[in-house]
Amino acid sequence: MCQSVFRNKPDTQVTFSLINRSTHIPLANLIDEGELREQLDHIRSLSLRRGESTWMRGNTFYGKRQMFRPDFMDWFEKLRLPPYHLERVGDQYELTFEGSWPEVMLWEIPALAVLMELRGRAVLNTMGRFELQVLYARAMTKLWEKVEHLRQVPDLRIADFGTRRRHSFLWQDWCVQAMQEGLGNGFAGTSNCLIAKNRDMEAIGTNAHELPMVYAALAEDDAALASAPYDVLADWHEEHEGNLRIILPDTYGTNGFLRNAPDWLAGWTGIRIDSGDPAAGAETAIRWWQERGEDPRTKLVIFSDGLDEAKIVELHKQFLGRVRVSFGWGTLLTNDFRGLTEGDRLAPFSLVCKAISANGRPTVKLSDNPNKAMGPQDQIDRYKRVFDVGAQKRFEVLV
Amino acid sequence: MCQSVFRNKPDTQVTFSLINRSTHIPLANLIDEGELREQLDHIRSLSLRRGESTWMRGNTFYGKRQMFRPDFMDWFEKLRLPPYHLERVGDQYELTFEGSWPEVMLWEIPALAVLMELRGRAVLNTMGRFELQVLYARAMTKLWEKVEHLRQVPDLRIADFGTRRRHSFLWQDWCVQAMQEGLGNGFAGTSNCLIAKNRDMEAIGTNAHELPMVYAALAEDDAALASAPYDVLADWHEEHEGNLRIILPDTYGTNGFLRNAPDWLAGWTGIRIDSGDPAAGAETAIRWWQERGEDPRTKLVIFSDGLDEAKIVELHKQFLGRVRVSFGWGTLLTNDFRGLTEGDRLAPFSLVCKAISANGRPTVKLSDNPNKAMGPQDQIDRYKRVFDVGAQKRFEVLV
């Protein structure tokens, strides 16, 4: 994504902001501001190490060598992340990042991971040595039972998408290894490049909502807005092939997006279902492919919204044979500490870091779930009109 | 015990033998003979380290300094364990030790611990890396849940008696630390001197069946036999005071032992209940103390037979306030891997190492449970007659 932005919109000025959808978690009471600043300052001191750069230049991604162009790598090697703005407001933190899009976008993952891990450490600090050992013993047992359940299911393909909201780095590393040992070829890889590098796994991923959100915010009028979600994929189409050609259709409503999509998009490899009722989303995609003369059985459906192992097994059973099914398993893979502490103080929660404006204009996300929508109300109304989004069903957002 | 034997019966020639009461566990199929010999040879290469000797000489045991006399320590420092005799018979091992009593008796604990640990390793060798991690995660969780249950109970006192049938040394070390962290002052200490030394805990213990068994075997006639169980305690009485004056009454039947006991024994600190129905045994002791004009509320009852945490809580509740209650928790503290593997291949089992003869005469144990009795049948009959043991109820021996 960063390379695509670097090539196509390098000068776009964006603001990213932390958004804690779980307002009952008082982050500013839990995490010391000094400690948070120390971590964020440390992130700004980091740059690509030589071995990391070598790996990016030399590694095969999705079977393809040299996915990253020399000019991008030259820029990336010199990059340090831009400044942050941190302010305590009530019992929450306002944390924002401003600057050019390709630089600012790289803050999302470390900012979220640091906040999740500091919150975890604040809770762990109150526990005794054996309570800690037994906490991790229980968490390991819990994850391994999920893995043992999943390994019973033939032809399952699951990837780790859990970096940003992981419990901690070491814990994610353990979870990913457990998945590899337990699922073997059923484990498709991780979107965490460092773990992929260290553990000789596939580094994988898809494109995210920020691409259409920023492209849409840059649109000069309603006509440009209506075509923005396709423009961004046209840029993507030029650059990527195969399993990287995955549609993320829900930013402004899946139904309208597919209805108005150009035919070349139906030729893409698959679709990622990230909000709303996942089964309904997959059925919509199947119908759309059939209408466009494509064989759904050759198409990939990647489920990635709030998955846990029971839901994975259910969706897999439901769609096996009708499409190629895959799963991007996130927070409940790398941070399922639910029920393991008194008062459930380590349960994961819904923290995101999103582009909120581009070149001074607010961004908007509608999603297939109004609980995941964001942006100023007048812009939400405008986007709903432009993208012809009707009534939407609400779904609880756990993570 | 060793010091007492070293002083009183140093030249007694004894044979100790491994006895696997759990004949369904084919030890010789599970444990490689070469590996077992390697371990036993290694044990023979060990002698007391300087720091260990310093600790024994300088440490306080039961509040008393210099429990070990200089002549005993001089001998002990030079000691190497005598040879062993190992032979495979069917799917079991015959493992015996012959020599002078104070030397041979020290084989019991390492021989049993090595056999338990090699059996465990044989099973662990078949497991994958994550299966192993999760196995121990589950075992930790299991033990910690027991500790959390026990810590709810006020005035509980429990010691670790689980060295000989532990899952492994490292696991025992973890269990003991978990007990200390979870129970605080409710954890009375460990009978494992190395762990007590390393972890600054109390090293504690009681006397065992081998004392009356060997003394009885040495008796020249029935009259001497009848007084042997008291003779050994008279020797013990001279040497020990306070919490080391604990009667182990069940070797030839608790009822007869107490009925015929000299009055000075009623003045001892307490009694250890190690077979039969533990509540019935404690009631018998309480009645006996009352008959001898002693106040049971000042007396200590140590339960030590096949305990698990539910039984501990039950007995504690039943006798709290009537006597001082304490627990010697063994195998199900340090080796409760029941239910943690497929086919329960790590479940603990009943392995013992006992004196089977002394100066050429067979030893006999009757116990308050015929399933724990041992010795040649004619001698068992003779002992039953001499000690006036009537009908006995059988209790299943788990560990």
mmCIF file of N, CA and C in Angstrom, chain A residues 252-330:
data_model
loop_
_atom_site.group_PDB
_atom_site.id
_atom_site.type_symbol
_atom_site.label_atom_id
_atom_site.label_comp_id
_atom_site.label_asym_id
_atom_site.label_seq_id
_atom_site.Cartn_x
_atom_site.Cartn_y
_atom_site.Cartn_z
ATOM 1 N N TYR A 252 -17.856 2.175 1.083
ATOM 2 C CA TYR A 252 -19.080 2.984 0.938
ATOM 3 C C TYR A 252 -20.279 2.103 0.596
ATOM 4 N N GLY A 253 -20.294 0.918 1.143
ATOM 5 C CA GLY A 253 -21.403 -0.007 0.926
ATOM 6 C C GLY A 253 -21.091 -1.005 -0.173
ATOM 7 N N THR A 254 -21.121 -2.265 0.160
ATOM 8 C CA THR A 254 -20.748 -3.314 -0.799
ATOM 9 C C THR A 254 -21.716 -3.379 -1.975
ATOM 10 N N ASN A 255 -23.015 -3.279 -1.701
ATOM 11 C CA ASN A 255 -23.994 -3.469 -2.775
ATOM 12 C C ASN A 255 -23.804 -2.468 -3.904
ATOM 13 N N GLY A 256 -23.746 -1.178 -3.524
ATOM 14 C CA GLY A 256 -23.575 -0.142 -4.545
ATOM 15 C C GLY A 256 -22.231 -0.263 -5.251
ATOM 16 N N PHE A 257 -21.193 -0.591 -4.458
ATOM 17 C CA PHE A 257 -19.861 -0.700 -5.047
ATOM 18 C C PHE A 257 -19.843 -1.740 -6.158
ATOM 19 N N LEU A 258 -20.433 -2.892 -5.895
ATOM 20 C CA LEU A 258 -20.382 -3.966 -6.888
ATOM 21 C C LEU A 258 -21.313 -3.657 -8.066
ATOM 22 N N ARG A 259 -22.467 -3.089 -7.773
ATOM 23 C CA ARG A 259 -23.444 -2.766 -8.818
ATOM 24 C C ARG A 259 -22.806 -1.852 -9.874
ATOM 25 N N ASN A 260 -22.051 -0.871 -9.398
ATOM 26 C CA ASN A 260 -21.504 0.133 -10.309
ATOM 27 C C ASN A 260 -20.068 -0.156 -10.747
ATOM 28 N N ALA A 261 -19.562 -1.310 -10.372
ATOM 29 C CA ALA A 261 -18.142 -1.591 -10.634
ATOM 30 C C ALA A 261 -17.903 -1.830 -12.122
ATOM 31 N N PRO A 262 -16.738 -1.376 -12.648
ATOM 32 C CA PRO A 262 -16.382 -1.694 -14.036
ATOM 33 C C PRO A 262 -16.121 -3.190 -14.198
ATOM 34 N N ASP A 263 -16.281 -3.679 -15.426
ATOM 35 C CA ASP A 263 -16.171 -5.122 -15.653
ATOM 36 C C ASP A 263 -14.802 -5.680 -15.307
ATOM 37 N N TRP A 264 -13.725 -4.885 -15.535
ATOM 38 C CA TRP A 264 -12.381 -5.432 -15.268
ATOM 39 C C TRP A 264 -12.223 -5.830 -13.801
ATOM 40 N N LEU A 265 -13.033 -5.223 -12.881
ATOM 41 C CA LEU A 265 -12.921 -5.586 -11.464
ATOM 42 C C LEU A 265 -13.445 -7.000 -11.200
ATOM 43 N N ALA A 266 -14.418 -7.418 -11.993
ATOM 44 C CA ALA A 266 -14.942 -8.778 -11.833
ATOM 45 C C ALA A 266 -13.877 -9.814 -12.176
ATOM 46 N N GLY A 267 -12.875 -9.397 -12.940
ATOM 47 C CA GLY A 267 -11.779 -10.299 -13.281
ATOM 48 C C GLY A 267 -10.747 -10.435 -12.170
ATOM 49 N N TRP A 268 -10.860 -9.627 -11.133
ATOM 50 C CA TRP A 268 -9.897 -9.724 -10.023
ATOM 51 C C TRP A 268 -9.992 -11.080 -9.304
ATOM 52 N N THR A 269 -8.976 -11.359 -8.530
ATOM 53 C CA THR A 269 -8.855 -12.675 -7.906
ATOM 54 C C THR A 269 -9.915 -12.943 -6.839
ATOM 55 N N GLY A 270 -10.281 -11.905 -6.109
ATOM 56 C CA GLY A 270 -11.255 -12.169 -5.040
ATOM 57 C C GLY A 270 -11.695 -10.918 -4.340
ATOM 58 N N ILE A 271 -12.296 -11.133 -3.181
ATOM 59 C CA ILE A 271 -12.946 -10.058 -2.462
ATOM 60 C C ILE A 271 -12.686 -10.261 -0.969
ATOM 61 N N ARG A 272 -12.567 -9.170 -0.244
ATOM 62 C CA ARG A 272 -12.407 -9.289 1.216
ATOM 63 C C ARG A 272 -13.655 -8.754 1.901
ATOM 64 N N ILE A 273 -14.222 -9.558 2.798
ATOM 65 C CA ILE A 273 -15.462 -9.209 3.508
ATOM 66 C C ILE A 273 -15.057 -8.725 4.901
ATOM 67 N N ASP A 274 -15.241 -7.418 5.171
ATOM 68 C CA ASP A 274 -14.697 -6.857 6.414
ATOM 69 C C ASP A 274 -15.727 -6.153 7.290
ATOM 70 N N SER A 275 -16.993 -6.201 6.907
ATOM 71 C CA SER A 275 -18.029 -5.643 7.789
ATOM 72 C C SER A 275 -19.379 -6.228 7.397
ATOM 73 N N GLY A 276 -20.393 -5.965 8.237
ATOM 74 C CA GLY A 276 -21.727 -6.507 7.958
ATOM 75 C C GLY A 276 -21.776 -8.003 8.243
ATOM 76 N N ASP A 277 -22.846 -8.631 7.750
ATOM 77 C CA ASP A 277 -22.996 -10.083 7.914
ATOM 78 C C ASP A 277 -22.076 -10.772 6.907
ATOM 79 N N PRO A 278 -21.053 -11.504 7.364
ATOM 80 C CA PRO A 278 -20.065 -12.039 6.415
ATOM 81 C C PRO A 278 -20.666 -13.006 5.391
ATOM 82 N N ALA A 279 -21.588 -13.835 5.836
ATOM 83 C CA ALA A 279 -22.199 -14.792 4.902
ATOM 84 C C ALA A 279 -22.995 -14.037 3.836
ATOM 85 N N ALA A 280 -23.749 -13.014 4.243
ATOM 86 C CA ALA A 280 -24.516 -12.223 3.280
ATOM 87 C C ALA A 280 -23.569 -11.530 2.297
ATOM 88 N N GLY A 281 -22.441 -11.022 2.813
ATOM 89 C CA GLY A 281 -21.460 -10.365 1.949
ATOM 90 C C GLY A 281 -20.907 -11.321 0.911
ATOM 91 N N ALA A 282 -20.615 -12.543 1.331
ATOM 92 C CA ALA A 282 -20.081 -13.532 0.396
ATOM 93 C C ALA A 282 -21.141 -13.916 -0.644
ATOM 94 N N GLU A 283 -22.380 -14.043 -0.209
ATOM 95 C CA GLU A 283 -23.459 -14.363 -1.172
ATOM 96 C C GLU A 283 -23.607 -13.242 -2.202
ATOM 97 N N THR A 284 -23.511 -12.003 -1.741
ATOM 98 C CA THR A 284 -23.579 -10.859 -2.655
ATOM 99 C C THR A 284 -22.469 -10.945 -3.697
ATOM 100 N N ALA A 285 -21.269 -11.258 -3.217
ATOM 101 C CA ALA A 285 -20.130 -11.365 -4.131
ATOM 102 C C ALA A 285 -20.348 -12.487 -5.141
ATOM 103 N N ILE A 286 -20.855 -13.622 -4.673
ATOM 104 C CA ILE A 286 -21.098 -14.767 -5.567
ATOM 105 C C ILE A 286 -22.104 -14.389 -6.668
ATOM 106 N N ARG A 287 -23.189 -13.766 -6.223
ATOM 107 C CA ARG A 287 -24.191 -13.340 -7.215
ATOM 108 C C ARG A 287 -23.584 -12.374 -8.236
ATOM 109 N N TRP A 288 -22.743 -11.445 -7.746
ATOM 110 C CA TRP A 288 -22.140 -10.432 -8.616
ATOM 111 C C TRP A 288 -21.229 -11.088 -9.658
ATOM 112 N N TRP A 289 -20.404 -12.040 -9.190
ATOM 113 C CA TRP A 289 -19.532 -12.730 -10.148
ATOM 114 C C TRP A 289 -20.369 -13.461 -11.199
ATOM 115 N N GLN A 290 -21.434 -14.133 -10.723
ATOM 116 C CA GLN A 290 -22.276 -14.855 -11.684
ATOM 117 C C GLN A 290 -22.883 -13.898 -12.711
ATOM 118 N N GLU A 291 -23.385 -12.759 -12.261
ATOM 119 C CA GLU A 291 -23.960 -11.757 -13.173
ATOM 120 C C GLU A 291 -22.938 -11.256 -14.185
ATOM 121 N N ARG A 292 -21.652 -11.198 -13.745
ATOM 122 C CA ARG A 292 -20.618 -10.691 -14.652
ATOM 123 C C ARG A 292 -19.962 -11.814 -15.446
ATOM 124 N N GLY A 293 -20.583 -13.008 -15.393
ATOM 125 C CA GLY A 293 -20.068 -14.118 -16.208
ATOM 126 C C GLY A 293 -18.806 -14.769 -15.666
ATOM 127 N N GLU A 294 -18.514 -14.580 -14.390
ATOM 128 C CA GLU A 294 -17.346 -15.204 -13.769
ATOM 129 C C GLU A 294 -17.778 -16.452 -12.990
ATOM 130 N N ASP A 295 -16.866 -17.405 -12.893
ATOM 131 C CA ASP A 295 -17.154 -18.624 -12.124
ATOM 132 C C ASP A 295 -16.718 -18.409 -10.665
ATOM 133 N N PRO A 296 -17.669 -18.294 -9.745
ATOM 134 C CA PRO A 296 -17.296 -18.030 -8.344
ATOM 135 C C PRO A 296 -16.336 -19.071 -7.779
ATOM 136 N N ARG A 297 -16.386 -20.315 -8.274
ATOM 137 C CA ARG A 297 -15.527 -21.364 -7.714
ATOM 138 C C ARG A 297 -14.049 -21.078 -7.940
ATOM 139 N N THR A 298 -13.746 -20.186 -8.896
ATOM 140 C CA THR A 298 -12.343 -19.814 -9.118
ATOM 141 C C THR A 298 -11.955 -18.582 -8.296
ATOM 142 N N LYS A 299 -12.938 -18.007 -7.605
ATOM 143 C CA LYS A 299 -12.711 -16.737 -6.912
ATOM 144 C C LYS A 299 -12.402 -16.951 -5.432
ATOM 145 N N LEU A 300 -11.625 -16.012 -4.911
ATOM 146 C CA LEU A 300 -11.207 -16.090 -3.507
ATOM 147 C C LEU A 300 -12.053 -15.137 -2.655
ATOM 148 N N VAL A 301 -12.618 -15.662 -1.573
ATOM 149 C CA VAL A 301 -13.301 -14.813 -0.595
ATOM 150 C C VAL A 301 -12.480 -14.830 0.691
ATOM 151 N N ILE A 302 -12.023 -13.655 1.110
ATOM 152 C CA ILE A 302 -11.244 -13.550 2.351
ATOM 153 C C ILE A 302 -12.116 -12.916 3.426
ATOM 154 N N PHE A 303 -12.415 -13.689 4.442
ATOM 155 C CA PHE A 303 -13.164 -13.139 5.571
ATOM 156 C C PHE A 303 -12.159 -12.561 6.566
ATOM 157 N N SER A 304 -12.468 -11.371 7.121
ATOM 158 C CA SER A 304 -11.477 -10.756 8.011
ATOM 159 C C SER A 304 -12.080 -9.931 9.146
ATOM 160 N N ASP A 305 -13.382 -10.016 9.355
ATOM 161 C CA ASP A 305 -14.015 -9.119 10.325
ATOM 162 C C ASP A 305 -14.357 -9.844 11.634
ATOM 163 N N GLY A 306 -13.660 -9.515 12.692
ATOM 164 C CA GLY A 306 -13.999 -9.990 14.034
ATOM 165 C C GLY A 306 -14.081 -11.509 14.148
ATOM 166 N N LEU A 307 -13.167 -12.193 13.459
ATOM 167 C CA LEU A 307 -13.255 -13.660 13.403
ATOM 168 C C LEU A 307 -12.788 -14.309 14.698
ATOM 169 N N ASP A 308 -13.472 -15.372 15.061
ATOM 170 C CA ASP A 308 -12.906 -16.319 16.011
ATOM 171 C C ASP A 308 -13.059 -17.710 15.417
ATOM 172 N N GLU A 309 -12.491 -18.717 16.101
ATOM 173 C CA GLU A 309 -12.337 -20.003 15.428
ATOM 174 C C GLU A 309 -13.662 -20.661 15.098
ATOM 175 N N ALA A 310 -14.677 -20.468 15.916
ATOM 176 C CA ALA A 310 -15.976 -21.086 15.620
ATOM 177 C C ALA A 310 -16.583 -20.471 14.361
ATOM 178 N N LYS A 311 -16.450 -19.154 14.255
ATOM 179 C CA LYS A 311 -16.982 -18.450 13.076
ATOM 180 C C LYS A 311 -16.219 -18.879 11.821
ATOM 181 N N ILE A 312 -14.909 -19.064 11.961
ATOM 182 C CA ILE A 312 -14.094 -19.512 10.829
ATOM 183 C C ILE A 312 -14.576 -20.870 10.331
ATOM 184 N N VAL A 313 -14.780 -21.783 11.278
ATOM 185 C CA VAL A 313 -15.218 -23.131 10.895
ATOM 186 C C VAL A 313 -16.591 -23.065 10.230
ATOM 187 N N GLU A 314 -17.470 -22.232 10.773
ATOM 188 C CA GLU A 314 -18.833 -22.120 10.236
ATOM 189 C C GLU A 314 -18.813 -21.552 8.801
ATOM 190 N N LEU A 315 -18.088 -20.466 8.590
ATOM 191 C CA LEU A 315 -18.043 -19.840 7.261
ATOM 192 C C LEU A 315 -17.369 -20.763 6.255
ATOM 193 N N HIS A 316 -16.323 -21.450 6.721
ATOM 194 C CA HIS A 316 -15.610 -22.362 5.838
ATOM 195 C C HIS A 316 -16.541 -23.463 5.338
ATOM 196 N N LYS A 317 -17.299 -24.015 6.261
ATOM 197 C CA LYS A 317 -18.239 -25.088 5.922
ATOM 198 C C LYS A 317 -19.305 -24.587 4.941
ATOM 199 N N GLN A 318 -19.733 -23.339 5.193
ATOM 200 C CA GLN A 318 -20.822 -22.776 4.413
ATOM 201 C C GLN A 318 -20.413 -22.485 2.968
ATOM 202 N N PHE A 319 -19.154 -22.118 2.747
ATOM 203 C CA PHE A 319 -18.755 -21.661 1.410
ATOM 204 C C PHE A 319 -17.758 -22.581 0.705
ATOM 205 N N LEU A 320 -17.303 -23.630 1.387
ATOM 206 C CA LEU A 320 -16.365 -24.555 0.766
ATOM 207 C C LEU A 320 -16.982 -25.147 -0.508
ATOM 208 N N GLY A 321 -16.244 -25.094 -1.597
ATOM 209 C CA GLY A 321 -16.735 -25.648 -2.853
ATOM 210 C C GLY A 321 -17.468 -24.626 -3.702
ATOM 211 N N ARG A 322 -18.035 -23.607 -3.070
ATOM 212 C CA ARG A 322 -18.755 -22.571 -3.845
ATOM 213 C C ARG A 322 -17.803 -21.460 -4.261
ATOM 214 N N VAL A 323 -16.836 -21.154 -3.388
ATOM 215 C CA VAL A 323 -15.757 -20.214 -3.719
ATOM 216 C C VAL A 323 -14.483 -20.773 -3.089
ATOM 217 N N ARG A 324 -13.351 -20.159 -3.370
ATOM 218 C CA ARG A 324 -12.134 -20.448 -2.596
ATOM 219 C C ARG A 324 -12.185 -19.575 -1.355
ATOM 220 N N VAL A 325 -12.070 -20.203 -0.200
ATOM 221 C CA VAL A 325 -12.269 -19.479 1.055
ATOM 222 C C VAL A 325 -10.934 -19.279 1.757
ATOM 223 N N SER A 326 -10.738 -18.104 2.303
ATOM 224 C CA SER A 326 -9.552 -17.839 3.100
ATOM 225 C C SER A 326 -9.921 -16.889 4.238
ATOM 226 N N PHE A 327 -9.072 -16.868 5.260
ATOM 227 C CA PHE A 327 -9.399 -16.072 6.447
ATOM 228 C C PHE A 327 -8.211 -15.221 6.872
ATOM 229 N N GLY A 328 -8.487 -13.960 7.170
ATOM 230 C CA GLY A 328 -7.496 -13.089 7.790
ATOM 231 C C GLY A 328 -7.901 -12.929 9.244
ATOM 232 N N TRP A 329 -7.197 -13.672 10.109
ATOM 233 C CA TRP A 329 -7.607 -13.745 11.520
ATOM 234 C C TRP A 329 -6.790 -12.734 12.311
ATOM 235 N N GLY A 330 -7.484 -11.832 12.980
ATOM 236 C CA GLY A 330 -6.797 -10.729 13.621
ATOM 237 C C GLY A 330 -6.758 -10.814 15.137
#
